[in-house]
PDB file of C-alpha atoms in Angstrom:
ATOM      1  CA  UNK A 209      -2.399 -18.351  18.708  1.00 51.00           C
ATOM      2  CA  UNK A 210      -4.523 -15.518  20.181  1.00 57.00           C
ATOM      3  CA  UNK A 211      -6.018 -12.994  18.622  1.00 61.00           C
ATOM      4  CA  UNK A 212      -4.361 -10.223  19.954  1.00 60.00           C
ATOM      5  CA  UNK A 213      -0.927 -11.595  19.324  1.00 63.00           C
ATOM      6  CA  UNK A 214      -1.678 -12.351  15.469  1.00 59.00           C
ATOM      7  CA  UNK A 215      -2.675  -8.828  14.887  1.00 59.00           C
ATOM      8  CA  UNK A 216       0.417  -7.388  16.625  1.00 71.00           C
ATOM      9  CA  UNK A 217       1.988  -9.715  14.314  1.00 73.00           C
ATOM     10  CA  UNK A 218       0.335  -8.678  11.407  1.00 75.00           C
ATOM     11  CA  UNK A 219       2.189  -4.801  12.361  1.00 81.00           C
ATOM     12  CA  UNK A 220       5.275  -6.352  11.949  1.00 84.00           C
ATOM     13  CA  UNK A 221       4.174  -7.326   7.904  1.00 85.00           C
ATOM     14  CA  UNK A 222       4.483  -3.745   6.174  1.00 88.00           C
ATOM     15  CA  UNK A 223       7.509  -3.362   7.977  1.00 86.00           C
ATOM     16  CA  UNK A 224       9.016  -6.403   6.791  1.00 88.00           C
ATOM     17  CA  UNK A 225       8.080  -5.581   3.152  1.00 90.00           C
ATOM     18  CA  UNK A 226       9.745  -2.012   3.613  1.00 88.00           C
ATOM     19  CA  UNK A 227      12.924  -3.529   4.770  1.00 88.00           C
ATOM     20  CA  UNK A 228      12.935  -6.145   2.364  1.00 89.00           C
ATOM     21  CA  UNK A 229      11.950  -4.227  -0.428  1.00 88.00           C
ATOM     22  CA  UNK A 230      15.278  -1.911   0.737  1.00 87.00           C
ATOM     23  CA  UNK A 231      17.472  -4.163   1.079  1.00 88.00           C
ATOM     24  CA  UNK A 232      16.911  -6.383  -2.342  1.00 87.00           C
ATOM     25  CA  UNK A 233      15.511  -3.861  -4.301  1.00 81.00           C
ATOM     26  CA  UNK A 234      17.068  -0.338  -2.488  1.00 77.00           C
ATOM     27  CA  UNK A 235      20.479  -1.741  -1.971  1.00 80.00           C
ATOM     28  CA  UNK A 236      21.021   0.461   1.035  1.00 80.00           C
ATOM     29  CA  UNK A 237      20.011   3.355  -0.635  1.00 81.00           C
ATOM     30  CA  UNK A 238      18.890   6.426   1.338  1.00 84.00           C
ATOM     31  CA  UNK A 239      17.353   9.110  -0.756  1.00 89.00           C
ATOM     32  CA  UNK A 240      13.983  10.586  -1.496  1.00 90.00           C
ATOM     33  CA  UNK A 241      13.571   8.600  -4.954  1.00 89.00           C
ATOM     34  CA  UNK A 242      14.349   5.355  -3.689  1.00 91.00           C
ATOM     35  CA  UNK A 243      11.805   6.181  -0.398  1.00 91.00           C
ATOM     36  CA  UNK A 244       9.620   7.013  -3.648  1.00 93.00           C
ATOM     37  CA  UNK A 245       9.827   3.983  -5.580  1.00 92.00           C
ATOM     38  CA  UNK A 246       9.852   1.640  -2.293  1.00 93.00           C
ATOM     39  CA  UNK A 247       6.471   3.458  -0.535  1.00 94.00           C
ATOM     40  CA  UNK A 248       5.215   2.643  -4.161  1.00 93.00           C
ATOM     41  CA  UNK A 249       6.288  -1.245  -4.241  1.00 93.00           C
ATOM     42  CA  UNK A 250       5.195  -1.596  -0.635  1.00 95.00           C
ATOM     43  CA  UNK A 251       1.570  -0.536  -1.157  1.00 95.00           C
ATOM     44  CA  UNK A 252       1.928  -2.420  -4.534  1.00 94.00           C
ATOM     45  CA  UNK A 253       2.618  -5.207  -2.400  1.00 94.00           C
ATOM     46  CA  UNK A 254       0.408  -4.901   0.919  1.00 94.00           C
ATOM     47  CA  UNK A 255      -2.538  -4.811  -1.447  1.00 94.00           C
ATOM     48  CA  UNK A 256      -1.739  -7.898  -3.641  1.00 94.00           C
ATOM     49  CA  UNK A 257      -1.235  -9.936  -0.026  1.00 93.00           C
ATOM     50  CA  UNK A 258      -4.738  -8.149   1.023  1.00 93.00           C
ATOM     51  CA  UNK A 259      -6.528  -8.879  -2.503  1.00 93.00           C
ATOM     52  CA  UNK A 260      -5.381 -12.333  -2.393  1.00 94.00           C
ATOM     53  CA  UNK A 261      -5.841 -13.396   0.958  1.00 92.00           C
ATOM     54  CA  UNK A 262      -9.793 -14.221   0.157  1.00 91.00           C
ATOM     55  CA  UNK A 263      -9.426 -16.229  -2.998  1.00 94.00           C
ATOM     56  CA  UNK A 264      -6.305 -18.495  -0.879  1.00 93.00           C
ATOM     57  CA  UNK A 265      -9.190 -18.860   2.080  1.00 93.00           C
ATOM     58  CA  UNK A 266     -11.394 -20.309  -0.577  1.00 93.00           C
ATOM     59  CA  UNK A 267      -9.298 -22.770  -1.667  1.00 93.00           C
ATOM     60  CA  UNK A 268      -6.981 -23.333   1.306  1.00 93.00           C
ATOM     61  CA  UNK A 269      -9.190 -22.681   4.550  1.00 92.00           C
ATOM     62  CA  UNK A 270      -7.158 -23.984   7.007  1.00 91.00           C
ATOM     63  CA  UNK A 271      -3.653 -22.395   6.110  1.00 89.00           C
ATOM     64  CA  UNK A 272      -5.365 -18.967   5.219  1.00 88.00           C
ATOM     65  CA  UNK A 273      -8.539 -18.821   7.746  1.00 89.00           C
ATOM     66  CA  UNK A 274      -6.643 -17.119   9.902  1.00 87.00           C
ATOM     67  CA  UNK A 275      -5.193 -14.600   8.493  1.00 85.00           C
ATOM     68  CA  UNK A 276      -8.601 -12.866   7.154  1.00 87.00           C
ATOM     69  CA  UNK A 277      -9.061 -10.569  11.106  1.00 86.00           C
ATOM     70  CA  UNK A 278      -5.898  -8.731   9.302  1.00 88.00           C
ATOM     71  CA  UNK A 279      -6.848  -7.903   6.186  1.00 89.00           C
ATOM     72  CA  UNK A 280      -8.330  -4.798   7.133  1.00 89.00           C
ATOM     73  CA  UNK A 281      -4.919  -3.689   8.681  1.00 90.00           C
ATOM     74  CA  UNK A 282      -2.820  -4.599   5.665  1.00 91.00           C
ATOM     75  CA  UNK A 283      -5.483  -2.911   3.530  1.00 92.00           C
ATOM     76  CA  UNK A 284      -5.001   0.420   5.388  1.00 92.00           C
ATOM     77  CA  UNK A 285      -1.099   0.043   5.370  1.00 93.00           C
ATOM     78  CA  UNK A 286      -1.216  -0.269   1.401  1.00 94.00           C
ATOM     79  CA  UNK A 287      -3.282   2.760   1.514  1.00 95.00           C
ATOM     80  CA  UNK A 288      -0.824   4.767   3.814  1.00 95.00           C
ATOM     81  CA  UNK A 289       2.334   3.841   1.777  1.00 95.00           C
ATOM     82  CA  UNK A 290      -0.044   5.028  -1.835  1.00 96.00           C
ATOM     83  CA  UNK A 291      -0.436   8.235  -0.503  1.00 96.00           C
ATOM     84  CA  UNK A 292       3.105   8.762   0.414  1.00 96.00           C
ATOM     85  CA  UNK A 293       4.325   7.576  -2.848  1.00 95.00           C
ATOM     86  CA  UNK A 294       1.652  10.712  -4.519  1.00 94.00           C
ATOM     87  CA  UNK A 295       3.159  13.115  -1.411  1.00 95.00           C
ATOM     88  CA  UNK A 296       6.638  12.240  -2.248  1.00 95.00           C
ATOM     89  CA  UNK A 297       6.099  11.819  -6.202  1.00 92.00           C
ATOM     90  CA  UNK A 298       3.742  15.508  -6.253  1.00 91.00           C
ATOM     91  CA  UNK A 299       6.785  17.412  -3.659  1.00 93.00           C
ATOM     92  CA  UNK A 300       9.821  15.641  -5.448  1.00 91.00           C
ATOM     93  CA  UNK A 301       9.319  14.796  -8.801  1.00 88.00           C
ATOM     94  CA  UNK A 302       6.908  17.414  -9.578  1.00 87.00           C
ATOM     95  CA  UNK A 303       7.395  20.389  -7.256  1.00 89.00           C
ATOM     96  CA  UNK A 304       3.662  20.385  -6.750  1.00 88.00           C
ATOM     97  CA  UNK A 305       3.143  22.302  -9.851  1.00 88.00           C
ATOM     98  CA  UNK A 306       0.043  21.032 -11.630  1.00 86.00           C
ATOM     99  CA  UNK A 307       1.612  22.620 -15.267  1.00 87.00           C
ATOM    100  CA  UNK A 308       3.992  20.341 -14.808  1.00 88.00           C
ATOM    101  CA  UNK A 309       2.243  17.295 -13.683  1.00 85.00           C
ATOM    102  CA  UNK A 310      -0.485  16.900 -16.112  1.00 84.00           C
ATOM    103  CA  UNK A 311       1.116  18.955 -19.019  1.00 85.00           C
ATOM    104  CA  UNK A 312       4.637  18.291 -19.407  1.00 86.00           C
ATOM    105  CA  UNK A 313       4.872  14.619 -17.980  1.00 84.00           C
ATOM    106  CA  UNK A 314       6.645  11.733 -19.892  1.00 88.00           C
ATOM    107  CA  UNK A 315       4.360   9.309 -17.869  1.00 86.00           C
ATOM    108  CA  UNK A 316       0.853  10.772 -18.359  1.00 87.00           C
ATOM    109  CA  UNK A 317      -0.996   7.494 -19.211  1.00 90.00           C
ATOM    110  CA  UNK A 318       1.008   5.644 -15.610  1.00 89.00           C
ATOM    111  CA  UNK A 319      -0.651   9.213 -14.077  1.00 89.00           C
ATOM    112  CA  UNK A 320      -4.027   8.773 -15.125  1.00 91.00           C
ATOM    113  CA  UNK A 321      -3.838   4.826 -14.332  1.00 93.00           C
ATOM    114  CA  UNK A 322      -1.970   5.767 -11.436  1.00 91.00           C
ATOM    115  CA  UNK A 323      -4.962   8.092 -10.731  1.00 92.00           C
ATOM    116  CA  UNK A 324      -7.923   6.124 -11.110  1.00 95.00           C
ATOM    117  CA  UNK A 325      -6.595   3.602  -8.259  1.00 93.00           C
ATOM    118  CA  UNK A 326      -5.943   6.070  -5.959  1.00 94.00           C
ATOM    119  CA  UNK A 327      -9.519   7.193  -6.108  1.00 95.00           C
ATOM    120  CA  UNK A 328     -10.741   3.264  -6.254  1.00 94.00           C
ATOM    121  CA  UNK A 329      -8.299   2.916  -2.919  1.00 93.00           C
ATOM    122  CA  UNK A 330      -9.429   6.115  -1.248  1.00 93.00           C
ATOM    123  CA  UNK A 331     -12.817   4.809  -1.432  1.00 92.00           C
ATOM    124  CA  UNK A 332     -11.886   1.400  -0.169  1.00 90.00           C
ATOM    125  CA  UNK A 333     -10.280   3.223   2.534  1.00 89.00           C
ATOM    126  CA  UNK A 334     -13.212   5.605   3.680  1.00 88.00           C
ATOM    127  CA  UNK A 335     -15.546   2.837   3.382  1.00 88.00           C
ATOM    128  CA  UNK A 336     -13.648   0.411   5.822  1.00 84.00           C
ATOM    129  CA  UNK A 337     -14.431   2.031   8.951  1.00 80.00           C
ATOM    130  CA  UNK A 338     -17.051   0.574  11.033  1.00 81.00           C
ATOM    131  CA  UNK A 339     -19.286   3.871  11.261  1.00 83.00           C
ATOM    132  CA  UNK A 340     -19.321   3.621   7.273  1.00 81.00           C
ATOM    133  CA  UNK A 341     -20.208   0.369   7.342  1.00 77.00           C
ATOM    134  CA  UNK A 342     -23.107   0.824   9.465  1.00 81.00           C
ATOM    135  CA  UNK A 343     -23.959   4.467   7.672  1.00 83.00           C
ATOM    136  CA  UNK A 344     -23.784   2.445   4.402  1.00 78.00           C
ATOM    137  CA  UNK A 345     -26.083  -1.058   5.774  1.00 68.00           C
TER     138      UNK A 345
END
């Protein structure tokens, strides 16, 4: 299979772990917490499959060899549904009031965890691009 084909392809991956994620998880459900807790699954998701595609190419070259061109793309999709899980959990949840957020949360230890990965994937993120790469050596 060409190139080109595999990584249009690989666009239809983080679309099929949205809808399945709706479907079996969701159940149909249209609202602005399940949209919450699925962006949050799907980037849970897209980065597991993006973590473990190197260790699977190690061990099983010829099933996994070819999947390693997308891993960038995957990568950046985990990234995209993270931030709208902290748009829609910081406009929803919290009403963007920081008082609220870091003061009178329940789930202050998931916000600081929570926290520390964002900044881990933000940095992942920035550092993918090929003008970082080349900035960086």
């Amino acid at each position: 299979m060409q190139s080109w084909t595999r990584i249009r392809m690989a666009h239809l991956l983080p679309l099929a772990v949205v809808l399945i994620l709706w479907v079996f998880f969701g159940y149909f459900t249209v609202s602005w917490s399940m949209a919450n807790k699925i962006s949050a699954l799907a980037g849970l998701a897209l980065a597991a499959i993006t973590f473990l595609l190197g260790p699977l190419t190690r061990f099983f070259p010829k099933t996994f060899a070819r999947h390693i061109p997308i891993r960038k793309f995957l990568g950046l999709s985990a990234f995209a549904f993270i931030v709208l899980h902290v748009i829609l959990s910081s406009v929803f949840y919290y009403e963007l009031d920081l008082n609220r957020l870091l003061f009178e949360n329940k789930k202050v230890l998931g916000l600081y965890a929570g926290s520390i990965a964002f900044m881990i994937f933000l940095a992942m993120s920035v550092t993918s691009t090929k003008k970082s790469c080349e900035v960086l050596g």
